[in-house]
PDB file of C-alpha atoms in Angstrom:
ATOM      1  CA  MET A  23      18.152  30.016  -2.119  1.00  0.00           C
ATOM      2  CA  GLY A  24      15.515  31.475   0.158  1.00  0.00           C
ATOM      3  CA  PHE A  25      16.533  30.044   3.512  1.00  0.00           C
ATOM      4  CA  HIS A  26      18.157  33.099   5.094  1.00  0.00           C
ATOM      5  CA  ARG A  27      15.153  33.805   7.293  1.00  0.00           C
ATOM      6  CA  ASP A  28      14.772  30.162   8.294  1.00  0.00           C
ATOM      7  CA  ILE A  29      18.362  29.975   9.538  1.00  0.00           C
ATOM      8  CA  LEU A  30      18.131  33.356  11.252  1.00  0.00           C
ATOM      9  CA  ALA A  31      15.018  32.129  13.084  1.00  0.00           C
ATOM     10  CA  LEU A  32      16.849  29.173  14.688  1.00  0.00           C
ATOM     11  CA  ASP A  33      17.631  29.500  18.381  1.00  0.00           C
ATOM     12  CA  ASP A  34      21.101  28.709  19.757  1.00  0.00           C
ATOM     13  CA  GLU A  35      20.435  24.999  20.305  1.00  0.00           C
ATOM     14  CA  ASP A  36      18.779  24.476  16.942  1.00  0.00           C
ATOM     15  CA  LEU A  37      21.574  26.378  15.227  1.00  0.00           C
ATOM     16  CA  GLU A  38      24.078  23.998  16.832  1.00  0.00           C
ATOM     17  CA  ARG A  39      22.052  20.984  15.687  1.00  0.00           C
ATOM     18  CA  PHE A  40      21.743  22.420  12.191  1.00  0.00           C
ATOM     19  CA  VAL A  41      25.497  23.035  11.986  1.00  0.00           C
ATOM     20  CA  ARG A  42      26.186  19.564  13.363  1.00  0.00           C
ATOM     21  CA  ASP A  43      24.016  18.023  10.625  1.00  0.00           C
ATOM     22  CA  TRP A  44      25.734  20.198   8.051  1.00  0.00           C
ATOM     23  CA  ILE A  45      29.359  19.463   8.881  1.00  0.00           C
ATOM     24  CA  ALA A  46      28.543  15.772   9.406  1.00  0.00           C
ATOM     25  CA  ARG A  47      27.929  15.741   5.641  1.00  0.00           C
ATOM     26  CA  LYS A  48      31.491  16.924   5.044  1.00  0.00           C
ATOM     27  CA  THR A  49      32.863  13.403   5.199  1.00  0.00           C
ATOM     28  CA  SER A  50      35.912  14.296   3.137  1.00  0.00           C
ATOM     29  CA  ASP A  51      36.945  16.717   5.891  1.00  0.00           C
ATOM     30  CA  TYR A  52      36.099  14.921   9.132  1.00  0.00           C
ATOM     31  CA  VAL A  53      36.256  11.394  10.473  1.00  0.00           C
ATOM     32  CA  GLU A  54      33.826  12.256  13.266  1.00  0.00           C
ATOM     33  CA  VAL A  55      31.559  15.121  14.271  1.00  0.00           C
ATOM     34  CA  GLN A  56      30.337  15.795  17.803  1.00  0.00           C
ATOM     35  CA  ARG A  57      28.113  18.414  19.387  1.00  0.00           C
ATOM     36  CA  PHE A  58      28.955  19.580  22.908  1.00  0.00           C
ATOM     37  CA  SER A  59      26.348  21.473  24.874  1.00  0.00           C
ATOM     38  CA  GLY A  60      25.552  22.652  28.361  1.00  0.00           C
ATOM     39  CA  ALA A  61      27.824  23.615  31.218  1.00  0.00           C
ATOM     40  CA  GLY A  62      30.470  21.078  30.259  1.00  0.00           C
ATOM     41  CA  ASP A  63      31.061  22.222  26.709  1.00  0.00           C
ATOM     42  CA  LEU A  64      34.304  24.011  27.727  1.00  0.00           C
ATOM     43  CA  GLY A  65      33.880  26.506  24.917  1.00  0.00           C
ATOM     44  CA  ARG A  66      33.070  23.909  22.249  1.00  0.00           C
ATOM     45  CA  ASP A  67      29.811  23.819  20.326  1.00  0.00           C
ATOM     46  CA  VAL A  68      30.194  21.582  17.264  1.00  0.00           C
ATOM     47  CA  VAL A  69      33.509  19.845  16.667  1.00  0.00           C
ATOM     48  CA  GLY A  70      34.862  18.156  13.561  1.00  0.00           C
ATOM     49  CA  PHE A  71      37.721  15.725  14.208  1.00  0.00           C
ATOM     50  CA  LEU A  72      40.200  15.267  11.375  1.00  0.00           C
ATOM     51  CA  THR A  73      41.684  12.025  12.761  1.00  0.00           C
ATOM     52  CA  ASP A  74      40.741   9.296  15.198  1.00  0.00           C
ATOM     53  CA  ARG A  75      43.032  10.994  17.714  1.00  0.00           C
ATOM     54  CA  ARG A  76      40.081  13.316  18.257  1.00  0.00           C
ATOM     55  CA  HIS A  77      41.047  16.020  20.803  1.00  0.00           C
ATOM     56  CA  GLU A  78      44.637  14.803  20.830  1.00  0.00           C
ATOM     57  CA  GLY A  79      44.929  15.483  17.119  1.00  0.00           C
ATOM     58  CA  PRO A  80      43.781  18.247  14.772  1.00  0.00           C
ATOM     59  CA  TRP A  81      40.185  19.386  15.198  1.00  0.00           C
ATOM     60  CA  HIS A  82      37.943  22.251  14.168  1.00  0.00           C
ATOM     61  CA  ASN A  83      35.564  24.112  16.439  1.00  0.00           C
ATOM     62  CA  TYR A  84      32.332  25.625  15.141  1.00  0.00           C
ATOM     63  CA  GLN A  85      31.141  28.227  17.634  1.00  0.00           C
ATOM     64  CA  CYS A  86      27.453  28.818  17.007  1.00  0.00           C
ATOM     65  CA  LYS A  87      25.874  31.975  18.355  1.00  0.00           C
ATOM     66  CA  GLN A  88      22.483  33.246  17.275  1.00  0.00           C
ATOM     67  CA  TYR A  89      22.340  36.853  18.370  1.00  0.00           C
ATOM     68  CA  GLY A  90      19.663  39.368  17.509  1.00  0.00           C
ATOM     69  CA  ARG A  91      22.411  41.469  15.979  1.00  0.00           C
ATOM     70  CA  THR A  92      25.880  41.039  14.534  1.00  0.00           C
ATOM     71  CA  LEU A  93      28.470  39.192  16.611  1.00  0.00           C
ATOM     72  CA  ALA A  94      30.271  41.646  18.889  1.00  0.00           C
ATOM     73  CA  THR A  95      34.010  41.731  19.530  1.00  0.00           C
ATOM     74  CA  SER A  96      33.620  41.214  23.282  1.00  0.00           C
ATOM     75  CA  SER A  97      31.547  38.046  22.781  1.00  0.00           C
ATOM     76  CA  ALA A  98      34.016  36.615  20.278  1.00  0.00           C
ATOM     77  CA  LEU A  99      37.045  37.335  22.462  1.00  0.00           C
ATOM     78  CA  LEU A 100      35.343  35.663  25.422  1.00  0.00           C
ATOM     79  CA  GLU A 101      34.669  32.502  23.400  1.00  0.00           C
ATOM     80  CA  LEU A 102      38.260  32.381  22.179  1.00  0.00           C
ATOM     81  CA  GLY A 103      39.571  33.006  25.675  1.00  0.00           C
ATOM     82  CA  LYS A 104      37.387  30.244  27.054  1.00  0.00           C
ATOM     83  CA  ILE A 105      38.567  27.549  24.656  1.00  0.00           C
ATOM     84  CA  LEU A 106      42.231  28.527  25.001  1.00  0.00           C
ATOM     85  CA  TYR A 107      41.902  28.534  28.788  1.00  0.00           C
ATOM     86  CA  HIS A 108      40.544  24.982  28.777  1.00  0.00           C
ATOM     87  CA  SER A 109      43.286  23.983  26.338  1.00  0.00           C
ATOM     88  CA  ASP A 110      45.810  25.301  28.846  1.00  0.00           C
ATOM     89  CA  ARG A 111      44.078  23.215  31.527  1.00  0.00           C
ATOM     90  CA  GLY A 112      44.784  20.085  29.469  1.00  0.00           C
ATOM     91  CA  GLU A 113      41.204  19.343  28.432  1.00  0.00           C
ATOM     92  CA  PHE A 114      42.181  19.228  24.766  1.00  0.00           C
ATOM     93  CA  THR A 115      44.714  20.568  22.309  1.00  0.00           C
ATOM     94  CA  PRO A 116      43.862  23.989  20.869  1.00  0.00           C
ATOM     95  CA  PRO A 117      41.645  23.750  17.783  1.00  0.00           C
ATOM     96  CA  THR A 118      43.515  23.977  14.511  1.00  0.00           C
ATOM     97  CA  VAL A 119      40.679  26.014  12.999  1.00  0.00           C
ATOM     98  CA  TYR A 120      38.082  28.064  14.861  1.00  0.00           C
ATOM     99  CA  PHE A 121      34.900  29.032  13.032  1.00  0.00           C
ATOM    100  CA  PHE A 122      32.469  31.628  14.287  1.00  0.00           C
ATOM    101  CA  VAL A 123      29.110  30.622  12.834  1.00  0.00           C
ATOM    102  CA  ALA A 124      27.456  34.031  12.877  1.00  0.00           C
ATOM    103  CA  PRO A 125      24.283  33.991  10.760  1.00  0.00           C
ATOM    104  CA  ARG A 126      23.820  37.752  11.160  1.00  0.00           C
ATOM    105  CA  GLY A 127      27.463  38.468  10.482  1.00  0.00           C
ATOM    106  CA  MET A 128      30.097  40.198  12.571  1.00  0.00           C
ATOM    107  CA  GLY A 129      30.440  43.728  13.829  1.00  0.00           C
ATOM    108  CA  ARG A 130      32.840  45.850  11.852  1.00  0.00           C
ATOM    109  CA  ASP A 131      35.498  45.908  14.583  1.00  0.00           C
ATOM    110  CA  LEU A 132      35.442  42.117  14.956  1.00  0.00           C
ATOM    111  CA  GLU A 133      35.551  41.610  11.219  1.00  0.00           C
ATOM    112  CA  LYS A 134      38.633  43.805  11.096  1.00  0.00           C
ATOM    113  CA  LEU A 135      40.294  41.645  13.750  1.00  0.00           C
ATOM    114  CA  VAL A 136      39.469  38.427  11.892  1.00  0.00           C
ATOM    115  CA  PHE A 137      41.232  39.761   8.831  1.00  0.00           C
ATOM    116  CA  ASN A 138      44.190  40.946  10.919  1.00  0.00           C
ATOM    117  CA  PRO A 139      45.193  37.915  13.033  1.00  0.00           C
ATOM    118  CA  SER A 140      48.004  39.589  14.966  1.00  0.00           C
ATOM    119  CA  ALA A 141      45.624  42.379  15.930  1.00  0.00           C
ATOM    120  CA  MET A 142      43.165  39.788  17.238  1.00  0.00           C
ATOM    121  CA  ARG A 143      45.855  38.239  19.436  1.00  0.00           C
ATOM    122  CA  THR A 144      46.751  41.684  20.759  1.00  0.00           C
ATOM    123  CA  ALA A 145      43.091  42.496  21.420  1.00  0.00           C
ATOM    124  CA  LEU A 146      42.554  39.273  23.374  1.00  0.00           C
ATOM    125  CA  ILE A 147      45.606  39.945  25.535  1.00  0.00           C
ATOM    126  CA  GLU A 148      44.911  43.628  26.095  1.00  0.00           C
ATOM    127  CA  ARG A 149      41.198  43.145  26.826  1.00  0.00           C
ATOM    128  CA  TRP A 150      41.571  39.960  28.861  1.00  0.00           C
ATOM    129  CA  ASP A 151      40.710  41.567  32.184  1.00  0.00           C
ATOM    130  CA  SER A 152      37.558  43.243  30.869  1.00  0.00           C
ATOM    131  CA  THR A 153      36.237  40.500  28.575  1.00  0.00           C
ATOM    132  CA  CYS A 154      37.469  37.159  29.930  1.00  0.00           C
ATOM    133  CA  ALA A 155      39.014  37.137  33.401  1.00  0.00           C
ATOM    134  CA  LYS A 156      35.781  36.958  35.431  1.00  0.00           C
ATOM    135  CA  LYS A 157      33.533  35.345  32.816  1.00  0.00           C
ATOM    136  CA  ILE A 158      35.162  32.013  31.997  1.00  0.00           C
ATOM    137  CA  VAL A 159      34.641  30.211  35.317  1.00  0.00           C
ATOM    138  CA  ARG A 160      31.842  31.295  37.620  1.00  0.00           C
ATOM    139  CA  GLY A 161      33.160  32.852  40.815  1.00  0.00           C
ATOM    140  CA  GLN A 162      36.779  32.890  39.685  1.00  0.00           C
ATOM    141  CA  THR A 163      39.121  35.456  38.218  1.00  0.00           C
ATOM    142  CA  ILE A 164      41.429  33.919  35.630  1.00  0.00           C
ATOM    143  CA  ALA A 165      44.693  35.832  35.506  1.00  0.00           C
ATOM    144  CA  LEU A 166      46.509  36.018  32.200  1.00  0.00           C
ATOM    145  CA  GLY A 167      50.083  34.821  32.468  1.00  0.00           C
ATOM    146  CA  GLY A 168      52.383  31.814  32.427  1.00  0.00           C
ATOM    147  CA  SER A 169      51.315  28.872  30.280  1.00  0.00           C
ATOM    148  CA  LEU A 170      47.968  30.451  29.375  1.00  0.00           C
ATOM    149  CA  LEU A 171      49.674  33.482  27.888  1.00  0.00           C
ATOM    150  CA  ALA A 172      52.089  31.149  26.098  1.00  0.00           C
ATOM    151  CA  ILE A 173      49.191  29.245  24.501  1.00  0.00           C
ATOM    152  CA  ILE A 174      47.608  32.488  23.326  1.00  0.00           C
ATOM    153  CA  ASN A 175      50.889  33.664  21.848  1.00  0.00           C
ATOM    154  CA  ALA A 176      51.404  30.308  20.114  1.00  0.00           C
ATOM    155  CA  PHE A 177      47.859  30.034  18.757  1.00  0.00           C
ATOM    156  CA  ASP A 178      47.444  30.724  15.044  1.00  0.00           C
ATOM    157  CA  PHE A 179      44.797  33.453  14.969  1.00  0.00           C
ATOM    158  CA  GLY A 180      44.933  33.286  11.184  1.00  0.00           C
ATOM    159  CA  GLN A 181      42.794  30.152  11.582  1.00  0.00           C
ATOM    160  CA  VAL A 182      39.944  32.078  13.201  1.00  0.00           C
ATOM    161  CA  LYS A 183      37.298  32.352  10.503  1.00  0.00           C
ATOM    162  CA  ARG A 184      33.738  33.514  10.088  1.00  0.00           C
ATOM    163  CA  LEU A 185      30.801  31.673   8.542  1.00  0.00           C
ATOM    164  CA  THR A 186      27.690  33.558   7.495  1.00  0.00           C
ATOM    165  CA  VAL A 187      24.356  32.360   6.146  1.00  0.00           C
ATOM    166  CA  ASP A 188      25.646  32.903   2.619  1.00  0.00           C
ATOM    167  CA  ASP A 189      28.679  30.717   3.344  1.00  0.00           C
ATOM    168  CA  ILE A 190      26.433  27.916   4.591  1.00  0.00           C
ATOM    169  CA  LEU A 191      23.950  28.155   1.732  1.00  0.00           C
ATOM    170  CA  GLY A 192      26.789  28.210  -0.781  1.00  0.00           C
ATOM    171  CA  ASP A 193      28.174  24.874   0.420  1.00  0.00           C
ATOM    172  CA  GLU A 194      26.965  21.820  -1.517  1.00  0.00           C
ATOM    173  CA  ALA A 195      26.956  19.788   1.703  1.00  0.00           C
ATOM    174  CA  ALA A 196      24.187  22.019   3.071  1.00  0.00           C
ATOM    175  CA  ALA A 197      21.575  20.976   0.500  1.00  0.00           C
ATOM    176  CA  PRO A 198      20.504  17.733   2.248  1.00  0.00           C
ATOM    177  CA  VAL A 199      20.371  19.511   5.601  1.00  0.00           C
ATOM    178  CA  LEU A 200      18.155  22.268   4.224  1.00  0.00           C
ATOM    179  CA  ALA A 201      15.844  19.544   2.938  1.00  0.00           C
ATOM    180  CA  LYS A 202      15.692  17.972   6.395  1.00  0.00           C
ATOM    181  CA  TRP A 203      15.223  21.168   8.379  1.00  0.00           C
ATOM    182  CA  PHE A 204      13.091  23.298   6.103  1.00  0.00           C
ATOM    183  CA  GLY A 205      11.591  20.920   3.576  1.00  0.00           C
ATOM    184  CA  SER A 206      13.782  22.232   0.780  1.00  0.00           C
ATOM    185  CA  ASP A 207      12.822  20.671  -2.543  1.00  0.00           C
ATOM    186  CA  PRO A 208      16.011  19.907  -4.481  1.00  0.00           C
ATOM    187  CA  GLY A 209      14.032  19.684  -7.710  1.00  0.00           C
ATOM    188  CA  PRO A 210      13.843  16.844 -10.229  1.00  0.00           C
ATOM    189  CA  ALA A 211      16.728  14.497 -10.872  1.00  0.00           C
ATOM    190  CA  PRO A 212      18.383  14.396 -14.296  1.00  0.00           C
ATOM    191  CA  ARG A 213      17.203  11.701 -16.658  1.00  0.00           C
ATOM    192  CA  GLY A 214      19.116   8.464 -16.910  1.00  0.00           C
ATOM    193  CA  ILE A 215      21.390   7.804 -19.877  1.00  0.00           C
ATOM    194  CA  VAL A 216      21.636   4.209 -21.104  1.00  0.00           C
ATOM    195  CA  PRO A 217      25.158   3.364 -22.282  1.00  0.00           C
ATOM    196  CA  VAL A 218      25.561   1.352 -25.469  1.00  0.00           C
ATOM    197  CA  ASN A 219      27.797  -1.153 -23.726  1.00  0.00           C
ATOM    198  CA  VAL A 220      26.654  -2.940 -20.603  1.00  0.00           C
ATOM    199  CA  ASP A 221      27.972  -1.353 -17.421  1.00  0.00           C
ATOM    200  CA  ILE A 222      29.558  -3.695 -14.888  1.00  0.00           C
ATOM    201  CA  ARG A 223      26.910  -2.593 -12.372  1.00  0.00           C
ATOM    202  CA  GLU A 224      24.214  -4.107 -14.576  1.00  0.00           C
ATOM    203  CA  GLN A 225      25.534  -7.639 -14.565  1.00  0.00           C
ATOM    204  CA  PRO A 226      23.550  -9.025 -11.596  1.00  0.00           C
ATOM    205  CA  TYR A 227      20.073  -7.974 -12.721  1.00  0.00           C
ATOM    206  CA  LEU A 228      20.834  -8.483 -16.422  1.00  0.00           C
ATOM    207  CA  GLY A 229      21.977 -12.028 -15.770  1.00  0.00           C
ATOM    208  CA  GLN A 230      18.625 -12.789 -14.167  1.00  0.00           C
ATOM    209  CA  LEU A 231      16.756 -11.126 -17.028  1.00  0.00           C
ATOM    210  CA  ILE A 232      18.649 -13.103 -19.662  1.00  0.00           C
ATOM    211  CA  ASP A 233      17.754 -16.314 -17.828  1.00  0.00           C
ATOM    212  CA  ALA A 234      14.102 -15.229 -17.703  1.00  0.00           C
ATOM    213  CA  TYR A 235      14.013 -14.610 -21.456  1.00  0.00           C
ATOM    214  CA  GLY A 236      15.570 -18.009 -22.085  1.00  0.00           C
ATOM    215  CA  GLU A 237      12.998 -19.646 -19.840  1.00  0.00           C
ATOM    216  CA  ARG A 238      10.150 -18.014 -21.775  1.00  0.00           C
ATOM    217  CA  ALA A 239      11.728 -18.815 -25.172  1.00  0.00           C
ATOM    218  CA  GLY A 240      12.411 -22.432 -24.274  1.00  0.00           C
ATOM    219  CA  SER A 241      16.139 -22.172 -24.965  1.00  0.00           C
ATOM    220  CA  PRO A 242      18.862 -20.108 -23.274  1.00  0.00           C
ATOM    221  CA  PHE A 243      20.341 -16.915 -24.685  1.00  0.00           C
ATOM    222  CA  GLN A 244      24.111 -16.629 -24.793  1.00  0.00           C
ATOM    223  CA  ASP A 245      24.227 -13.010 -23.623  1.00  0.00           C
ATOM    224  CA  HIS A 246      22.372  -9.696 -23.640  1.00  0.00           C
ATOM    225  CA  LEU A 247      23.347  -9.063 -27.274  1.00  0.00           C
ATOM    226  CA  ALA A 248      21.462 -12.173 -28.320  1.00  0.00           C
ATOM    227  CA  VAL A 249      18.427 -10.939 -26.404  1.00  0.00           C
ATOM    228  CA  ARG A 250      18.769  -7.437 -27.850  1.00  0.00           C
ATOM    229  CA  ASP A 251      18.636  -8.810 -31.381  1.00  0.00           C
ATOM    230  CA  ASN A 252      15.651 -11.039 -30.648  1.00  0.00           C
ATOM    231  CA  PRO A 253      12.412  -9.591 -32.105  1.00  0.00           C
ATOM    232  CA  GLN A 254      10.331 -10.881 -29.189  1.00  0.00           C
ATOM    233  CA  PHE A 255      12.478  -9.707 -26.284  1.00  0.00           C
ATOM    234  CA  GLY A 256      14.850  -7.026 -27.585  1.00  0.00           C
ATOM    235  CA  GLU A 257      12.577  -4.050 -26.909  1.00  0.00           C
ATOM    236  CA  HIS A 258      11.594  -5.454 -23.526  1.00  0.00           C
ATOM    237  CA  LEU A 259      15.271  -5.669 -22.543  1.00  0.00           C
ATOM    238  CA  GLN A 260      15.907  -2.078 -23.602  1.00  0.00           C
ATOM    239  CA  ASP A 261      12.969  -0.945 -21.460  1.00  0.00           C
ATOM    240  CA  GLN A 262      14.491  -2.642 -18.419  1.00  0.00           C
ATOM    241  CA  ARG A 263      17.901  -1.054 -18.990  1.00  0.00           C
ATOM    242  CA  LYS A 264      16.236   2.350 -19.351  1.00  0.00           C
ATOM    243  CA  ARG A 265      14.436   1.816 -16.053  1.00  0.00           C
ATOM    244  CA  PHE A 266      17.641   0.759 -14.312  1.00  0.00           C
ATOM    245  CA  PHE A 267      19.508   3.897 -15.379  1.00  0.00           C
ATOM    246  CA  GLU A 268      16.585   6.204 -14.622  1.00  0.00           C
ATOM    247  CA  ALA A 269      16.677   4.861 -11.065  1.00  0.00           C
ATOM    248  CA  ASP A 270      20.467   5.077 -10.991  1.00  0.00           C
ATOM    249  CA  ALA A 271      20.457   8.774 -11.961  1.00  0.00           C
ATOM    250  CA  PHE A 272      17.704   9.425  -9.421  1.00  0.00           C
ATOM    251  CA  ASN A 273      19.653   7.716  -6.624  1.00  0.00           C
ATOM    252  CA  ARG A 274      22.871   9.563  -7.410  1.00  0.00           C
ATOM    253  CA  PHE A 275      21.213  12.975  -7.529  1.00  0.00           C
ATOM    254  CA  TYR A 276      19.277  12.666  -4.291  1.00  0.00           C
ATOM    255  CA  ARG A 277      22.139  11.065  -2.366  1.00  0.00           C
ATOM    256  CA  ASP A 278      23.969  14.325  -2.970  1.00  0.00           C
ATOM    257  CA  ASN A 279      21.028  16.661  -2.369  1.00  0.00           C
ATOM    258  CA  THR A 280      18.948  15.116   0.410  1.00  0.00           C
ATOM    259  CA  LEU A 281      19.573  13.105   3.532  1.00  0.00           C
ATOM    260  CA  GLU A 282      20.064   9.387   3.026  1.00  0.00           C
ATOM    261  CA  GLU A 283      16.942   8.546   5.009  1.00  0.00           C
ATOM    262  CA  ASP A 284      14.760  10.404   2.476  1.00  0.00           C
ATOM    263  CA  LEU A 285      15.951   8.145  -0.323  1.00  0.00           C
ATOM    264  CA  GLU A 286      15.754   5.050   1.868  1.00  0.00           C
ATOM    265  CA  ALA A 287      12.142   5.887   2.762  1.00  0.00           C
ATOM    266  CA  LEU A 288      11.222   6.068  -0.920  1.00  0.00           C
ATOM    267  CA  HIS A 289      12.970   2.772  -1.663  1.00  0.00           C
ATOM    268  CA  ASP A 290      11.135   1.209   1.266  1.00  0.00           C
ATOM    269  CA  ASP A 291       7.739   2.437   0.051  1.00  0.00           C
ATOM    270  CA  VAL A 292       8.308   1.007  -3.417  1.00  0.00           C
ATOM    271  CA  TYR A 293       9.694  -2.266  -2.059  1.00  0.00           C
ATOM    272  CA  HIS A 294       6.686  -2.891   0.164  1.00  0.00           C
ATOM    273  CA  GLY A 295       4.331  -1.658  -2.535  1.00  0.00           C
ATOM    274  CA  VAL A 296       5.470  -4.364  -4.968  1.00  0.00           C
ATOM    275  CA  ASN A 297       6.498  -7.127  -2.582  1.00  0.00           C
ATOM    276  CA  GLY A 298       3.139  -8.889  -2.676  1.00  0.00           C
ATOM    277  CA  HIS A 299       3.298  -9.184  -6.453  1.00  0.00           C
ATOM    278  CA  TYR A 300       6.921 -10.293  -6.261  1.00  0.00           C
ATOM    279  CA  ARG A 301       6.018 -13.128  -3.887  1.00  0.00           C
ATOM    280  CA  GLY A 302       2.874 -14.118  -5.790  1.00  0.00           C
ATOM    281  CA  ASN A 303       2.427 -17.071  -8.129  1.00  0.00           C
ATOM    282  CA  HIS A 304       3.277 -16.446 -11.779  1.00  0.00           C
ATOM    283  CA  GLY A 305       3.476 -18.548 -14.909  1.00  0.00           C
ATOM    284  CA  ASP A 306       7.197 -18.005 -15.254  1.00  0.00           C
ATOM    285  CA  THR A 307      10.001 -15.688 -14.184  1.00  0.00           C
ATOM    286  CA  LEU A 308       9.270 -13.079 -16.842  1.00  0.00           C
ATOM    287  CA  GLY A 309       5.653 -13.065 -15.705  1.00  0.00           C
ATOM    288  CA  ARG A 310       6.844 -12.206 -12.197  1.00  0.00           C
ATOM    289  CA  ILE A 311       9.047  -9.402 -13.504  1.00  0.00           C
ATOM    290  CA  ASP A 312       6.242  -7.903 -15.600  1.00  0.00           C
ATOM    291  CA  ALA A 313       3.781  -8.101 -12.704  1.00  0.00           C
ATOM    292  CA  VAL A 314       6.209  -6.301 -10.416  1.00  0.00           C
ATOM    293  CA  MET A 315       6.870  -3.628 -13.056  1.00  0.00           C
ATOM    294  CA  SER A 316       3.135  -2.998 -13.468  1.00  0.00           C
ATOM    295  CA  GLN A 317       2.654  -2.708  -9.734  1.00  0.00           C
ATOM    296  CA  ALA A 318       5.689  -0.436  -9.325  1.00  0.00           C
ATOM    297  CA  ALA A 319       4.123   1.983 -11.795  1.00  0.00           C
ATOM    298  CA  ALA A 320       1.005   2.124  -9.612  1.00  0.00           C
ATOM    299  CA  VAL A 321       2.734   2.577  -6.236  1.00  0.00           C
ATOM    300  CA  THR A 322       2.070   5.959  -4.628  1.00  0.00           C
ATOM    301  CA  PRO A 323       4.932   6.581  -2.196  1.00  0.00           C
ATOM    302  CA  GLY A 324       5.116   9.335   0.399  1.00  0.00           C
ATOM    303  CA  GLY A 325       7.850  11.621   1.620  1.00  0.00           C
ATOM    304  CA  LEU A 326       9.958  14.445   0.286  1.00  0.00           C
ATOM    305  CA  LEU A 327      10.997  12.720  -2.946  1.00  0.00           C
ATOM    306  CA  ALA A 328       7.684  11.129  -3.926  1.00  0.00           C
ATOM    307  CA  ARG A 329       6.716  13.888  -6.355  1.00  0.00           C
ATOM    308  CA  HIS A 330       9.907  13.306  -8.336  1.00  0.00           C
ATOM    309  CA  ALA A 331       9.663   9.503  -8.519  1.00  0.00           C
ATOM    310  CA  ARG A 332       8.570   8.943 -12.102  1.00  0.00           C
ATOM    311  CA  VAL A 333       7.147   5.595 -13.233  1.00  0.00           C
ATOM    312  CA  GLN A 334      10.421   4.470 -14.801  1.00  0.00           C
ATOM    313  CA  VAL A 335      12.306   5.395 -11.631  1.00  0.00           C
ATOM    314  CA  LYS A 336      10.041   3.268  -9.438  1.00  0.00           C
ATOM    315  CA  GLN A 337      10.310   0.383 -11.870  1.00  0.00           C
ATOM    316  CA  GLY A 338      14.068   0.787 -12.017  1.00  0.00           C
ATOM    317  CA  PHE A 339      14.294   0.528  -8.240  1.00  0.00           C
ATOM    318  CA  CYS A 340      13.092  -3.057  -8.613  1.00  0.00           C
ATOM    319  CA  HIS A 341      16.077  -3.938 -10.793  1.00  0.00           C
ATOM    320  CA  HIS A 342      18.316  -2.340  -8.188  1.00  0.00           C
ATOM    321  CA  PHE A 343      16.599  -4.546  -5.600  1.00  0.00           C
ATOM    322  CA  ALA A 344      17.587  -7.514  -7.782  1.00  0.00           C
ATOM    323  CA  ASN A 345      21.136  -6.178  -7.948  1.00  0.00           C
ATOM    324  CA  ASP A 346      21.240  -5.904  -4.155  1.00  0.00           C
ATOM    325  CA  GLY A 347      19.836  -9.395  -3.591  1.00  0.00           C
ATOM    326  CA  LYS A 348      16.487  -8.236  -2.190  1.00  0.00           C
ATOM    327  CA  PHE A 349      14.732  -9.709  -5.206  1.00  0.00           C
ATOM    328  CA  VAL A 350      15.606 -12.971  -6.957  1.00  0.00           C
ATOM    329  CA  TRP A 351      13.381 -13.103  -9.983  1.00  0.00           C
ATOM    330  CA  LYS A 352      13.418 -16.884 -10.446  1.00  0.00           C
ATOM    331  CA  ARG A 353      11.730 -18.466  -7.431  1.00  0.00           C
TER     332      ARG A 353
END
């Protein structure tokens, strides 16, 4: 994917916001994500909490630095020293995992330390006076000893990790964020597949359709199989099921590959584009459904996903609206 330059062009604050959006998508990992910024960040940039205990439980820190070159050892040691110092002060427990988000990568010496955790601990202790002591709190010299040294010795430096642009772009959770930040087009959704047997998710809209066919025929149909075998309505029913599953496949694909608001915006455009026809006067319920389907085909939505919203997808949205209770076909 060609977003290396876009990410490298982000400044520090935008990189933090980008990372916050990214890890917020990792809902299987975190119960909450927060971004800390400014003088009171205490060494935290973007934090993912693994439990509702937040800073009293396990948490991950994403340290975001956008340098014009690779991340240097001195800068990394200072950031580690800062967060462990504030942990010693009782502001929070030490992070269980510490990520350096370094879009341009790490210097060779730092990379060597990351892959040799005990060497990183030794480097932080030995270089404390030159890299950390006078740089953590303005106007103060922080001596290394006592409980602070104990925290450093107890900290698992094996959980200090690096994240590069390639790591970010290779994560499935990044796709929606790339779409938001850089207008990434996730491409077309796969086509819908209509199962032979009715899916349980179809029951709400199908029930309304079956009633509409019975109303038009002058006598009720027992079930969808009776409609399917009817020469007047069978093909019409199959068209509606096809539309439903085209929309279903579309929704599933873009929920995974764009932000939720992109899909919601498209739904909203189609809903308002057909709502006048839905509320209009019609000869019967099936007349209302057909009028809405015709109008859905003509709706021209906007937004990131509009180019991929085929006619059947837009029509299928309307059956999903019926499933969700937004539309009740018989009025």
